[in-house]
mmCIF file of C-alpha atoms in Angstrom:
data_model
loop_
_atom_site.group_PDB
_atom_site.id
_atom_site.type_symbol
_atom_site.label_atom_id
_atom_site.label_comp_id
_atom_site.label_asym_id
_atom_site.label_seq_id
_atom_site.Cartn_x
_atom_site.Cartn_y
_atom_site.Cartn_z
ATOM 1 C CA MET E 1 34.604 75.265 -70.757
ATOM 2 C CA ALA E 2 33.267 76.940 -67.592
ATOM 3 C CA VAL E 3 30.281 75.242 -66.062
ATOM 4 C CA GLU E 4 27.336 77.506 -65.263
ATOM 5 C CA ARG E 5 26.272 77.612 -61.958
ATOM 6 C CA ARG E 6 22.916 78.836 -60.248
ATOM 7 C CA PRO E 7 20.462 77.732 -58.020
ATOM 8 C CA PRO E 8 16.946 77.109 -58.849
ATOM 9 C CA ALA E 9 14.898 80.452 -58.318
ATOM 10 C CA PRO E 10 13.068 81.241 -55.267
ATOM 11 C CA THR E 11 9.850 79.738 -54.716
ATOM 12 C CA GLU E 12 6.883 81.212 -52.864
ATOM 13 C CA ARG E 13 8.228 80.288 -49.449
ATOM 14 C CA LEU E 14 11.597 79.214 -49.837
ATOM 15 C CA SER E 15 15.288 80.101 -51.048
ATOM 16 C CA LEU E 16 17.941 77.571 -52.683
ATOM 17 C CA ARG E 17 21.531 78.437 -52.665
ATOM 18 C CA GLU E 18 24.859 76.832 -53.088
ATOM 19 C CA MET E 19 25.917 74.712 -49.586
ATOM 20 C CA THR E 20 28.937 76.345 -47.967
ATOM 21 C CA ARG E 21 31.235 75.189 -45.278
ATOM 22 C CA ALA E 22 29.379 77.887 -42.919
ATOM 23 C CA ASP E 23 26.320 75.237 -43.339
ATOM 24 C CA LEU E 24 28.339 72.323 -41.430
ATOM 25 C CA ASP E 25 26.407 73.121 -38.009
ATOM 26 C CA ASP E 26 22.878 73.218 -39.670
ATOM 27 C CA MET E 27 23.941 69.958 -41.942
ATOM 28 C CA ALA E 28 25.237 67.944 -39.072
ATOM 29 C CA ALA E 29 22.172 68.552 -37.005
ATOM 30 C CA LEU E 30 19.975 67.575 -40.116
ATOM 31 C CA LEU E 31 22.202 64.534 -41.182
ATOM 32 C CA GLY E 32 22.774 63.503 -37.530
ATOM 33 C CA ASP E 33 18.973 63.351 -36.576
ATOM 34 C CA PRO E 34 17.786 60.103 -36.191
ATOM 35 C CA GLU E 35 14.078 60.928 -37.152
ATOM 36 C CA VAL E 36 15.376 62.560 -40.598
ATOM 37 C CA MET E 37 17.595 59.833 -41.458
ATOM 38 C CA ARG E 38 15.505 56.951 -40.276
ATOM 39 C CA HIS E 39 15.478 55.481 -44.044
ATOM 40 C CA TYR E 40 19.161 55.658 -44.079
ATOM 41 C CA PRO E 41 21.393 53.074 -43.006
ATOM 42 C CA ARG E 42 21.971 55.367 -39.814
ATOM 43 C CA PRO E 43 22.444 59.322 -38.982
ATOM 44 C CA PHE E 44 25.910 61.096 -40.233
ATOM 45 C CA THR E 45 28.397 61.995 -38.094
ATOM 46 C CA ARG E 46 29.787 65.695 -37.865
ATOM 47 C CA GLU E 47 32.643 64.632 -40.172
ATOM 48 C CA GLU E 48 30.225 62.685 -42.754
ATOM 49 C CA ALA E 49 28.152 65.966 -42.732
ATOM 50 C CA ALA E 50 31.269 67.656 -43.827
ATOM 51 C CA ARG E 51 31.873 65.167 -46.641
ATOM 52 C CA TRP E 52 28.337 65.643 -47.526
ATOM 53 C CA ILE E 53 28.694 69.250 -48.081
ATOM 54 C CA GLU E 54 32.460 68.821 -49.956
ATOM 55 C CA SER E 55 30.661 66.473 -52.195
ATOM 56 C CA SER E 56 28.339 69.133 -53.222
ATOM 57 C CA LEU E 57 30.944 71.749 -53.624
ATOM 58 C CA ARG E 58 32.661 69.307 -56.008
ATOM 59 C CA SER E 59 29.322 68.969 -57.951
ATOM 60 C CA TYR E 60 28.853 72.579 -58.505
ATOM 61 C CA GLU E 61 32.228 72.763 -60.131
ATOM 62 C CA GLU E 62 31.845 69.799 -62.349
ATOM 63 C CA HIS E 63 28.157 69.794 -63.208
ATOM 64 C CA GLY E 64 26.873 73.339 -62.199
ATOM 65 C CA TYR E 65 24.726 71.679 -59.900
ATOM 66 C CA GLY E 66 24.245 69.627 -56.608
ATOM 67 C CA LEU E 67 22.514 69.718 -53.405
ATOM 68 C CA TRP E 68 21.388 73.228 -52.239
ATOM 69 C CA THR E 69 20.651 74.788 -48.850
ATOM 70 C CA VAL E 70 17.202 75.555 -48.390
ATOM 71 C CA THR E 71 15.952 78.466 -46.195
ATOM 72 C CA VAL E 72 12.486 79.898 -45.399
ATOM 73 C CA ARG E 73 12.369 83.165 -47.295
ATOM 74 C CA GLU E 74 10.442 85.243 -44.713
ATOM 75 C CA THR E 75 12.982 84.100 -41.506
ATOM 76 C CA GLY E 76 16.109 82.744 -43.298
ATOM 77 C CA GLU E 77 15.693 79.931 -41.175
ATOM 78 C CA PHE E 78 17.268 76.642 -42.397
ATOM 79 C CA ALA E 79 14.756 74.222 -44.016
ATOM 80 C CA GLY E 80 17.059 71.427 -45.243
ATOM 81 C CA ASN E 81 18.653 70.771 -48.434
ATOM 82 C CA CYS E 82 17.169 69.994 -51.896
ATOM 83 C CA GLY E 83 18.572 69.410 -55.024
ATOM 84 C CA LEU E 84 20.143 67.216 -58.068
ATOM 85 C CA THR E 85 22.847 64.720 -58.010
ATOM 86 C CA ARG E 86 24.364 62.294 -60.571
ATOM 87 C CA GLN E 87 23.562 58.747 -59.265
ATOM 88 C CA ASN E 88 24.763 55.340 -60.469
ATOM 89 C CA VAL E 89 22.000 52.995 -60.283
ATOM 90 C CA GLU E 90 23.098 49.428 -61.461
ATOM 91 C CA GLY E 91 25.653 50.763 -63.907
ATOM 92 C CA GLU E 92 23.635 53.906 -65.373
ATOM 93 C CA ILE E 93 24.278 57.313 -64.899
ATOM 94 C CA PHE E 94 20.944 59.280 -63.822
ATOM 95 C CA THR E 95 20.322 62.775 -62.481
ATOM 96 C CA GLU E 96 18.235 62.468 -59.129
ATOM 97 C CA VAL E 97 16.225 64.739 -57.106
ATOM 98 C CA GLY E 98 16.797 64.599 -53.440
ATOM 99 C CA TYR E 99 15.500 66.378 -50.307
ATOM 100 C CA LEU E 100 15.722 66.395 -46.904
ATOM 101 C CA VAL E 101 13.973 68.451 -44.579
ATOM 102 C CA PRO E 102 14.328 69.164 -40.623
ATOM 103 C CA ALA E 103 11.815 67.084 -38.449
ATOM 104 C CA ARG E 104 10.210 70.093 -36.923
ATOM 105 C CA LEU E 105 9.586 71.456 -40.326
ATOM 106 C CA GLN E 106 8.256 68.559 -41.991
ATOM 107 C CA GLY E 107 4.637 68.349 -43.260
ATOM 108 C CA ARG E 108 4.718 71.855 -44.418
ATOM 109 C CA GLY E 109 5.209 71.218 -47.934
ATOM 110 C CA TYR E 110 8.631 72.428 -48.050
ATOM 111 C CA ALA E 111 10.524 69.497 -49.678
ATOM 112 C CA THR E 112 7.730 69.340 -52.483
ATOM 113 C CA GLU E 113 7.953 73.177 -52.922
ATOM 114 C CA ALA E 114 11.829 73.102 -53.061
ATOM 115 C CA ALA E 115 11.704 69.559 -55.171
ATOM 116 C CA LEU E 116 9.512 71.220 -57.871
ATOM 117 C CA ALA E 117 11.823 74.227 -58.007
ATOM 118 C CA CYS E 118 14.891 71.602 -58.450
ATOM 119 C CA ARG E 119 12.678 69.742 -61.152
ATOM 120 C CA ASP E 120 11.978 72.724 -63.143
ATOM 121 C CA HIS E 121 15.661 73.755 -62.748
ATOM 122 C CA ALA E 122 16.420 70.618 -64.292
ATOM 123 C CA ARG E 123 14.787 70.716 -67.293
ATOM 124 C CA ASP E 124 14.308 74.342 -68.191
ATOM 125 C CA VAL E 125 18.022 75.583 -67.263
ATOM 126 C CA LEU E 126 19.904 72.300 -67.067
ATOM 127 C CA GLY E 127 18.497 70.413 -70.211
ATOM 128 C CA VAL E 128 18.111 67.137 -68.169
ATOM 129 C CA ASP E 129 15.934 64.689 -70.098
ATOM 130 C CA ARG E 130 15.278 62.204 -67.330
ATOM 131 C CA LEU E 131 14.980 62.871 -63.519
ATOM 132 C CA ILE E 132 14.765 59.941 -60.952
ATOM 133 C CA ALA E 133 14.228 59.662 -57.280
ATOM 134 C CA ILE E 134 15.979 56.809 -55.359
ATOM 135 C CA ILE E 135 13.685 56.016 -52.167
ATOM 136 C CA ASN E 136 13.799 53.363 -49.520
ATOM 137 C CA PRO E 137 10.570 51.306 -50.121
ATOM 138 C CA GLU E 138 9.240 52.105 -46.425
ATOM 139 C CA ASN E 139 9.821 55.943 -47.121
ATOM 140 C CA VAL E 140 5.925 56.931 -48.289
ATOM 141 C CA PRO E 141 6.464 60.699 -47.321
ATOM 142 C CA SER E 142 8.962 60.443 -49.996
ATOM 143 C CA GLN E 143 7.235 58.512 -52.253
ATOM 144 C CA ARG E 144 4.103 61.070 -52.011
ATOM 145 C CA VAL E 145 6.587 63.935 -52.871
ATOM 146 C CA ALA E 146 8.008 61.964 -56.190
ATOM 147 C CA GLY E 147 4.289 61.858 -56.854
ATOM 148 C CA LYS E 148 3.603 65.333 -56.968
ATOM 149 C CA LEU E 149 6.597 66.168 -58.845
ATOM 150 C CA GLY E 150 5.098 63.825 -61.269
ATOM 151 C CA LEU E 151 7.376 61.139 -61.148
ATOM 152 C CA THR E 152 6.374 57.425 -61.240
ATOM 153 C CA PHE E 153 6.913 54.134 -60.030
ATOM 154 C CA GLU E 154 9.442 52.391 -62.560
ATOM 155 C CA ARG E 155 11.597 49.626 -60.996
ATOM 156 C CA THR E 156 13.338 48.460 -57.799
ATOM 157 C CA ALA E 157 16.953 48.467 -58.149
ATOM 158 C CA ALA E 158 20.243 47.488 -56.264
ATOM 159 C CA TYR E 159 21.698 50.639 -54.638
ATOM 160 C CA ASN E 160 24.074 51.071 -52.051
ATOM 161 C CA GLY E 161 24.016 47.627 -50.810
ATOM 162 C CA SER E 162 20.211 47.769 -50.394
ATOM 163 C CA ARG E 163 16.736 47.545 -52.799
ATOM 164 C CA GLN E 164 15.457 50.683 -53.512
ATOM 165 C CA ARG E 165 12.517 52.114 -55.297
ATOM 166 C CA ILE E 166 13.294 54.354 -58.434
ATOM 167 C CA TYR E 167 10.507 56.824 -59.566
ATOM 168 C CA SER E 168 11.314 58.695 -62.791
ATOM 169 C CA LEU E 169 9.699 61.354 -65.073
ATOM 170 C CA ARG E 170 10.684 62.234 -68.709
ATOM 171 C CA LEU E 171 11.196 66.167 -68.925
ATOM 172 C CA ARG E 172 11.836 66.093 -72.445
ATOM 173 C CA PRO E 173 10.416 64.043 -75.420
#
């Protein structure tokens, strides 16, 4: 059975679309920026950025969703990535909302706007019951975005070799 693939609907200012290999230059710049990646173990190499894209391409095929490329509707400017991924947290599989915005565009509400579209897509199109966000304890801006989505702090958990804060929201009763 084929998995339905479609990104979230456009927002007032942003469009989300499937990531492609043609996004490598933008994604390598985003994932290689020490400021953007300050809450990750380290910035990514270009090769790691290519693997990031390939992971999303596989996720679209297998699950119908993944991380989507975000662009500014008015200009077409690359505004990062945002989307939904399957994550294993201490042996349980969850759907996570994640977002990364280029440093020059941070503080404009783009992460919140794109992530709200992804939250609604998870609930209304994909039928996800529970959404999480895995956030570095020092990443206060990301914690604020999670709060604006309605996610609340649930617990601290081991994830990829470090302790992370898990935020969650029940999307369906």
